[in-house]
Every structure is written in C-alpha cells, then in structure tokens.
C-alpha cells in the first residue's frame, strides 16, 4: 500500500502535476503537505493558486479511487490532467473577475 506522501507527492504522476502547478503560477516547489499549507497561508489573495493545489490533491485522490475500486487502468498523464481541468472549469464561477483569466490560462497550460 502506498503512503500518503508517496501518493500525493513522490509518485511520478503527482510530481508532474505539482511541477505544472509550480510552472503555471511561478510558485515555490510543492513536495509535501506542509508546502501546500504554506502556499495556502501565504497566497490567501491568490485564490487561483489555492484552487489549483486543492484541485490537484482532489484529482490525485479521485484517480487513486478509480484505480483501486473501479478497475480503471493507467493510460497516460492525460487521465489526471483532464480530471484536474474538469474540476477547475467547474470552479471558475468561484473566481472574481480579476482571477478568471489566470485560471483559464492555467487550464490551457494543462491542455
């Protein structure tokens, strides 16, 4: 069984997702839950980054559930990126006008 650290941060898929978040927002490296919490604490006004980190955690978890309990198999990195894009597109309505463009730009990076 995977550890929580491995599932969310050490696994090559998770690392790739976090690298895209870091690249997309020019944020500090994210390699553990403490980094996510620090990001949330220091970027309270950058709701889009907080949405991206939340969406990343949720996407990784949802994909794990699909693999373990629904018989889904790994096909490509696209599996998780499309899942993350889907969540973020649903969450666009939570952004103020100033942040919608930033979120859409990040979604384009994921595509």
GROMACS .gro file of N, CA and C in nm:
model
  333
    1UNK      N    1   0.084  -0.119   0.000
    1UNK     CA    2   0.000   0.000   0.000
    1UNK      C    3   0.089   0.125   0.000
    2UNK      N    4   0.051   0.223  -0.078
    2UNK     CA    5   0.127   0.347  -0.087
    2UNK      C    6   0.108   0.431   0.039
    3UNK      N    7   0.213   0.505   0.072
    3UNK     CA    8   0.199   0.602   0.180
    3UNK      C    9   0.129   0.726   0.125
    4UNK      N   10   0.077   0.806   0.214
    4UNK     CA   11   0.012   0.930   0.173
    4UNK      C   12   0.113   1.021   0.104
    5UNK      N   13   0.234   1.028   0.159
    5UNK     CA   14   0.339   1.111   0.100
    5UNK      C   15   0.368   1.065  -0.043
    6UNK      N   16   0.379   0.933  -0.061
    6UNK     CA   17   0.407   0.881  -0.194
    6UNK      C   18   0.293   0.912  -0.291
    7UNK      N   19   0.171   0.883  -0.248
    7UNK     CA   20   0.055   0.904  -0.334
    7UNK      C   21   0.044   1.047  -0.383
    8UNK      N   22   0.055   1.143  -0.292
    8UNK     CA   23   0.029   1.282  -0.327
    8UNK      C   24   0.151   1.361  -0.374
    9UNK      N   25   0.273   1.314  -0.344
    9UNK     CA   26   0.388   1.398  -0.374
    9UNK      C   27   0.508   1.326  -0.436
   10UNK      N   28   0.531   1.200  -0.406
   10UNK     CA   29   0.652   1.131  -0.452
   10UNK      C   30   0.630   1.058  -0.584
   11UNK      N   31   0.512   1.004  -0.603
   11UNK     CA   32   0.478   0.933  -0.726
   11UNK      C   33   0.509   1.023  -0.847
   12UNK      N   34   0.560   0.964  -0.953
   12UNK     CA   35   0.599   1.041  -1.071
   12UNK      C   36   0.481   1.120  -1.129
   13UNK      N   37   0.362   1.065  -1.121
   13UNK     CA   38   0.243   1.135  -1.171
   13UNK      C   39   0.216   1.259  -1.086
   14UNK      N   40   0.218   1.241  -0.954
   14UNK     CA   41   0.195   1.354  -0.863
   14UNK      C   42   0.303   1.461  -0.883
   15UNK      N   43   0.428   1.418  -0.894
   15UNK     CA   44   0.538   1.514  -0.915
   15UNK      C   45   0.515   1.596  -1.041
   16UNK      N   46   0.469   1.531  -1.146
   16UNK     CA   47   0.443   1.601  -1.272
   16UNK      C   48   0.332   1.704  -1.255
   17UNK      N   49   0.225   1.666  -1.186
   17UNK     CA   50   0.116   1.760  -1.161
   17UNK      C   51   0.167   1.880  -1.082
   18UNK      N   52   0.242   1.855  -0.975
   18UNK     CA   53   0.293   1.966  -0.892
   18UNK      C   54   0.389   2.054  -0.971
   19UNK      N   55   0.470   1.994  -1.058
   19UNK     CA   56   0.561   2.075  -1.140
   19UNK      C   57   0.483   2.167  -1.233
   20UNK      N   58   0.370   2.120  -1.285
   20UNK     CA   59   0.286   2.206  -1.369
   20UNK      C   60   0.224   2.320  -1.289
   21UNK      N   61   0.183   2.292  -1.166
   21UNK     CA   62   0.128   2.398  -1.079
   21UNK      C   63   0.236   2.502  -1.052
   22UNK      N   64   0.355   2.456  -1.017
   22UNK     CA   65   0.466   2.547  -0.987
   22UNK      C   66   0.500   2.630  -1.110
   23UNK      N   67   0.507   2.565  -1.226
   23UNK     CA   68   0.538   2.635  -1.351
   23UNK      C   69   0.428   2.735  -1.387
   24UNK      N   70   0.304   2.693  -1.373
   24UNK     CA   71   0.191   2.777  -1.412
   24UNK      C   72   0.175   2.902  -1.327
   25UNK      N   73   0.214   2.894  -1.201
   25UNK     CA   74   0.195   3.007  -1.110
   25UNK      C   75   0.325   3.067  -1.060
   26UNK      N   76   0.436   3.018  -1.113
   26UNK     CA   77   0.568   3.065  -1.068
   26UNK      C   78   0.575   3.059  -0.914
   27UNK      N   79   0.526   2.948  -0.862
   27UNK     CA   80   0.519   2.927  -0.717
   27UNK      C   81   0.641   2.850  -0.668
   28UNK      N   82   0.655   2.842  -0.538
   28UNK     CA   83   0.761   2.761  -0.478
   28UNK      C   84   0.730   2.613  -0.499
   29UNK      N   85   0.836   2.533  -0.498
   29UNK     CA   86   0.821   2.389  -0.517
   29UNK      C   87   0.725   2.330  -0.415
   30UNK      N   88   0.643   2.236  -0.458
   30UNK     CA   89   0.548   2.168  -0.370
   30UNK      C   90   0.586   2.021  -0.365
   31UNK      N   91   0.628   1.975  -0.246
   31UNK     CA   92   0.672   1.836  -0.234
   31UNK      C   93   0.617   1.766  -0.110
   32UNK      N   94   0.529   1.834  -0.036
   32UNK     CA   95   0.468   1.773   0.083
   32UNK      C   96   0.346   1.856   0.124
   33UNK      N   97   0.269   1.804   0.218
   33UNK     CA   98   0.150   1.876   0.264
   33UNK      C   99   0.186   2.009   0.329
   34UNK      N  100   0.300   2.014   0.394
   34UNK     CA  101   0.344   2.140   0.456
   34UNK      C  102   0.360   2.248   0.350
   35UNK      N  103   0.414   2.212   0.234
   35UNK     CA  104   0.428   2.309   0.125
   35UNK      C  105   0.292   2.359   0.077
   36UNK      N  106   0.195   2.269   0.069
   36UNK     CA  107   0.060   2.309   0.027
   36UNK      C  108   0.000   2.405   0.129
   37UNK      N  109   0.013   2.370   0.258
   37UNK     CA  110  -0.041   2.456   0.364
   37UNK      C  111   0.027   2.593   0.365
   38UNK      N  112   0.157   2.593   0.345
   38UNK     CA  113   0.231   2.719   0.338
   38UNK      C  114   0.182   2.802   0.220
   39UNK      N  115   0.159   2.736   0.108
   39UNK     CA  116   0.108   2.805  -0.010
   39UNK      C  117  -0.028   2.867   0.020
   40UNK      N  118  -0.116   2.792   0.084
   40UNK     CA  119  -0.248   2.844   0.118
   40UNK      C  120  -0.237   2.961   0.214
   41UNK      N  121  -0.147   2.951   0.309
   41UNK     CA  122  -0.132   3.056   0.410
   41UNK      C  123  -0.079   3.185   0.349
   42UNK      N  124   0.021   3.174   0.263
   42UNK     CA  125   0.086   3.294   0.211
   42UNK      C  126   0.025   3.347   0.083
   43UNK      N  127  -0.065   3.273   0.023
   43UNK     CA  128  -0.128   3.317  -0.102
   43UNK      C  129  -0.278   3.326  -0.086
   44UNK      N  130  -0.323   3.377   0.026
   44UNK     CA  131  -0.467   3.389   0.052
   44UNK      C  132  -0.538   3.470  -0.054
   45UNK      N  133  -0.469   3.568  -0.108
   45UNK     CA  134  -0.531   3.654  -0.208
   45UNK      C  135  -0.524   3.596  -0.348
   46UNK      N  136  -0.438   3.499  -0.367
   46UNK     CA  137  -0.427   3.436  -0.499
   46UNK      C  138  -0.511   3.308  -0.494
   47UNK      N  139  -0.641   3.327  -0.501
   47UNK     CA  140  -0.733   3.215  -0.488
   47UNK      C  141  -0.711   3.110  -0.596
   48UNK      N  142  -0.664   3.151  -0.711
   48UNK     CA  143  -0.646   3.057  -0.821
   48UNK      C  144  -0.538   2.955  -0.788
   49UNK      N  145  -0.429   2.998  -0.728
   49UNK     CA  146  -0.324   2.903  -0.688
   49UNK      C  147  -0.379   2.806  -0.584
   50UNK      N  148  -0.456   2.858  -0.490
   50UNK     CA  149  -0.516   2.771  -0.389
   50UNK      C  150  -0.614   2.673  -0.453
   51UNK      N  151  -0.687   2.718  -0.554
   51UNK     CA  152  -0.777   2.629  -0.626
   51UNK      C  153  -0.698   2.521  -0.700
   52UNK      N  154  -0.586   2.560  -0.759
   52UNK     CA  155  -0.504   2.464  -0.833
   52UNK      C  156  -0.445   2.358  -0.740
   53UNK      N  157  -0.400   2.399  -0.622
   53UNK     CA  158  -0.346   2.299  -0.529
   53UNK      C  159  -0.457   2.208  -0.476
   54UNK      N  160  -0.572   2.266  -0.446
   54UNK     CA  161  -0.685   2.185  -0.399
   54UNK      C  162  -0.731   2.088  -0.509
   55UNK      N  163  -0.741   2.140  -0.630
   55UNK     CA  164  -0.781   2.056  -0.743
   55UNK      C  165  -0.681   1.946  -0.772
   56UNK      N  166  -0.554   1.975  -0.753
   56UNK     CA  167  -0.451   1.874  -0.775
   56UNK      C  168  -0.463   1.762  -0.674
   57UNK      N  169  -0.477   1.798  -0.547
   57UNK     CA  170  -0.494   1.696  -0.443
   57UNK      C  171  -0.619   1.612  -0.471
   58UNK      N  172  -0.728   1.678  -0.504
   58UNK     CA  173  -0.854   1.609  -0.528
   58UNK      C  174  -0.844   1.518  -0.651
   59UNK      N  175  -0.778   1.564  -0.756
   59UNK     CA  176  -0.763   1.484  -0.878
   59UNK      C  177  -0.679   1.360  -0.853
   60UNK      N  178  -0.570   1.377  -0.780
   60UNK     CA  179  -0.484   1.263  -0.747
   60UNK      C  180  -0.564   1.160  -0.667
   61UNK      N  181  -0.639   1.207  -0.569
   61UNK     CA  182  -0.719   1.117  -0.485
   61UNK      C  183  -0.827   1.047  -0.567
   62UNK      N  184  -0.897   1.120  -0.651
   62UNK     CA  185  -1.004   1.062  -0.733
   62UNK      C  186  -0.949   0.956  -0.828
   63UNK      N  187  -0.833   0.982  -0.887
   63UNK     CA  188  -0.773   0.885  -0.978
   63UNK      C  189  -0.735   0.758  -0.902
   64UNK      N  190  -0.682   0.774  -0.783
   64UNK     CA  191  -0.647   0.658  -0.699
   64UNK      C  192  -0.772   0.574  -0.669
   65UNK      N  193  -0.882   0.639  -0.636
   65UNK     CA  194  -1.007   0.568  -0.611
   65UNK      C  195  -1.051   0.491  -0.735
   66UNK      N  196  -1.040   0.553  -0.850
   66UNK     CA  197  -1.078   0.486  -0.975
   66UNK      C  198  -0.992   0.363  -1.001
   67UNK      N  199  -0.862   0.373  -0.972
   67UNK     CA  200  -0.772   0.260  -0.993
   67UNK      C  201  -0.802   0.147  -0.894
   68UNK      N  202  -0.821   0.182  -0.768
   68UNK     CA  203  -0.837   0.081  -0.663
   68UNK      C  204  -0.975   0.018  -0.658
   69UNK      N  205  -1.078   0.095  -0.685
   69UNK     CA  206  -1.213   0.046  -0.661
   69UNK      C  207  -1.302   0.036  -0.785
   70UNK      N  208  -1.260   0.098  -0.894
   70UNK     CA  209  -1.345   0.097  -1.012
   70UNK      C  210  -1.280   0.024  -1.130
   71UNK      N  211  -1.163  -0.033  -1.108
   71UNK     CA  212  -1.098  -0.112  -1.211
   71UNK      C  213  -1.039  -0.034  -1.326
   72UNK      N  214  -1.019   0.094  -1.308
   72UNK     CA  215  -0.961   0.176  -1.414
   72UNK      C  216  -0.812   0.148  -1.424
   73UNK      N  217  -0.757   0.156  -1.544
   73UNK     CA  218  -0.615   0.133  -1.566
   73UNK      C  219  -0.547   0.260  -1.613
   74UNK      N  220  -0.419   0.268  -1.587
   74UNK     CA  221  -0.340   0.383  -1.629
   74UNK      C  222  -0.325   0.383  -1.780
   75UNK      N  223  -0.350   0.497  -1.842
   75UNK     CA  224  -0.333   0.510  -1.987
   75UNK      C  225  -0.226   0.613  -2.018
   76UNK      N  226  -0.238   0.729  -1.956
   76UNK     CA  227  -0.140   0.835  -1.980
   76UNK      C  228  -0.158   0.945  -1.876
   77UNK      N  229  -0.068   1.039  -1.878
   77UNK     CA  230  -0.076   1.154  -1.788
   77UNK      C  231  -0.203   1.234  -1.814
   78UNK      N  232  -0.254   1.222  -1.935
   78UNK     CA  233  -0.377   1.292  -1.972
   78UNK      C  234  -0.493   1.258  -1.878
   79UNK      N  235  -0.493   1.136  -1.822
   79UNK     CA  236  -0.600   1.095  -1.730
   79UNK      C  237  -0.617   1.195  -1.617
   80UNK      N  238  -0.507   1.229  -1.555
   80UNK     CA  239  -0.516   1.318  -1.439
   80UNK      C  240  -0.527   1.464  -1.480
   81UNK      N  241  -0.463   1.501  -1.590
   81UNK     CA  242  -0.470   1.641  -1.634
   81UNK      C  243  -0.611   1.678  -1.676
   82UNK      N  244  -0.680   1.588  -1.743
   82UNK     CA  245  -0.819   1.616  -1.783
   82UNK      C  246  -0.911   1.622  -1.661
   83UNK      N  247  -0.883   1.538  -1.564
   83UNK     CA  248  -0.961   1.539  -1.440
   83UNK      C  249  -0.941   1.673  -1.369
   84UNK      N  250  -0.817   1.718  -1.359
   84UNK     CA  251  -0.787   1.847  -1.296
   84UNK      C  252  -0.851   1.961  -1.373
   85UNK      N  253  -0.841   1.959  -1.505
   85UNK     CA  254  -0.905   2.063  -1.587
   85UNK      C  255  -1.055   2.066  -1.562
   86UNK      N  256  -1.116   1.950  -1.555
   86UNK     CA  257  -1.260   1.943  -1.532
   86UNK      C  258  -1.301   2.006  -1.400
   87UNK      N  259  -1.225   1.976  -1.294
   87UNK     CA  260  -1.256   2.037  -1.164
   87UNK      C  261  -1.239   2.188  -1.171
   88UNK      N  262  -1.128   2.233  -1.228
   88UNK     CA  263  -1.102   2.377  -1.233
   88UNK      C  264  -1.205   2.451  -1.318
   89UNK      N  265  -1.247   2.390  -1.427
   89UNK     CA  266  -1.351   2.454  -1.508
   89UNK      C  267  -1.481   2.469  -1.430
   90UNK      N  268  -1.512   2.372  -1.347
   90UNK     CA  269  -1.633   2.383  -1.263
   90UNK      C  270  -1.617   2.491  -1.158
   91UNK      N  271  -1.494   2.515  -1.116
   91UNK     CA  272  -1.469   2.610  -1.008
   91UNK      C  273  -1.447   2.753  -1.056
   92UNK      N  274  -1.446   2.776  -1.189
   92UNK     CA  275  -1.427   2.911  -1.243
   92UNK      C  276  -1.528   3.008  -1.183
   93UNK      N  277  -1.649   2.962  -1.158
   93UNK     CA  278  -1.753   3.050  -1.103
   93UNK      C  279  -1.716   3.103  -0.964
   94UNK      N  280  -1.621   3.040  -0.898
   94UNK     CA  281  -1.578   3.084  -0.765
   94UNK      C  282  -1.476   3.198  -0.771
   95UNK      N  283  -1.424   3.225  -0.891
   95UNK     CA  284  -1.321   3.329  -0.907
   95UNK      C  285  -1.385   3.466  -0.924
   96UNK      N  286  -1.314   3.566  -0.874
   96UNK     CA  287  -1.357   3.702  -0.906
   96UNK      C  288  -1.306   3.734  -1.046
   97UNK      N  289  -1.353   3.843  -1.102
   97UNK     CA  290  -1.319   3.878  -1.240
   97UNK      C  291  -1.169   3.887  -1.265
   98UNK      N  292  -1.096   3.934  -1.166
   98UNK     CA  293  -0.952   3.951  -1.182
   98UNK      C  294  -0.878   3.817  -1.195
   99UNK      N  295  -0.936   3.710  -1.143
   99UNK     CA  296  -0.865   3.582  -1.141
   99UNK      C  297  -0.913   3.482  -1.246
  100UNK      N  298  -1.024   3.510  -1.312
  100UNK     CA  299  -1.076   3.417  -1.413
  100UNK      C  300  -0.973   3.394  -1.523
  101UNK      N  301  -0.912   3.499  -1.572
  101UNK     CA  302  -0.812   3.488  -1.679
  101UNK      C  303  -0.694   3.403  -1.637
  102UNK      N  304  -0.648   3.420  -1.514
  102UNK     CA  305  -0.534   3.344  -1.463
  102UNK      C  306  -0.569   3.195  -1.455
  103UNK      N  307  -0.689   3.165  -1.409
  103UNK     CA  308  -0.730   3.025  -1.401
  103UNK      C  309  -0.743   2.965  -1.541
  104UNK      N  310  -0.802   3.038  -1.634
  104UNK     CA  311  -0.816   2.988  -1.771
  104UNK      C  312  -0.680   2.967  -1.836
  105UNK      N  313  -0.587   3.055  -1.807
  105UNK     CA  314  -0.451   3.042  -1.859
  105UNK      C  315  -0.386   2.913  -1.807
  106UNK      N  316  -0.406   2.883  -1.680
  106UNK     CA  317  -0.351   2.761  -1.622
  106UNK      C  318  -0.417   2.637  -1.683
  107UNK      N  319  -0.547   2.644  -1.705
  107UNK     CA  320  -0.618   2.531  -1.767
  107UNK      C  321  -0.563   2.506  -1.907
  108UNK      N  322  -0.533   2.612  -1.981
  108UNK     CA  323  -0.472   2.596  -2.114
  108UNK      C  324  -0.335   2.531  -2.105
  109UNK      N  325  -0.258   2.565  -2.003
  109UNK     CA  326  -0.127   2.503  -1.983
  109UNK      C  327  -0.141   2.352  -1.963
  110UNK      N  328  -0.244   2.312  -1.891
  110UNK     CA  329  -0.267   2.170  -1.866
  110UNK      C  330  -0.306   2.095  -1.992
  111UNK      N  331  -0.372   2.165  -2.084
  111UNK     CA  332  -0.411   2.101  -2.210
  111UNK      C  333  -0.291   2.093  -2.301
   0.00000   0.00000   0.00000
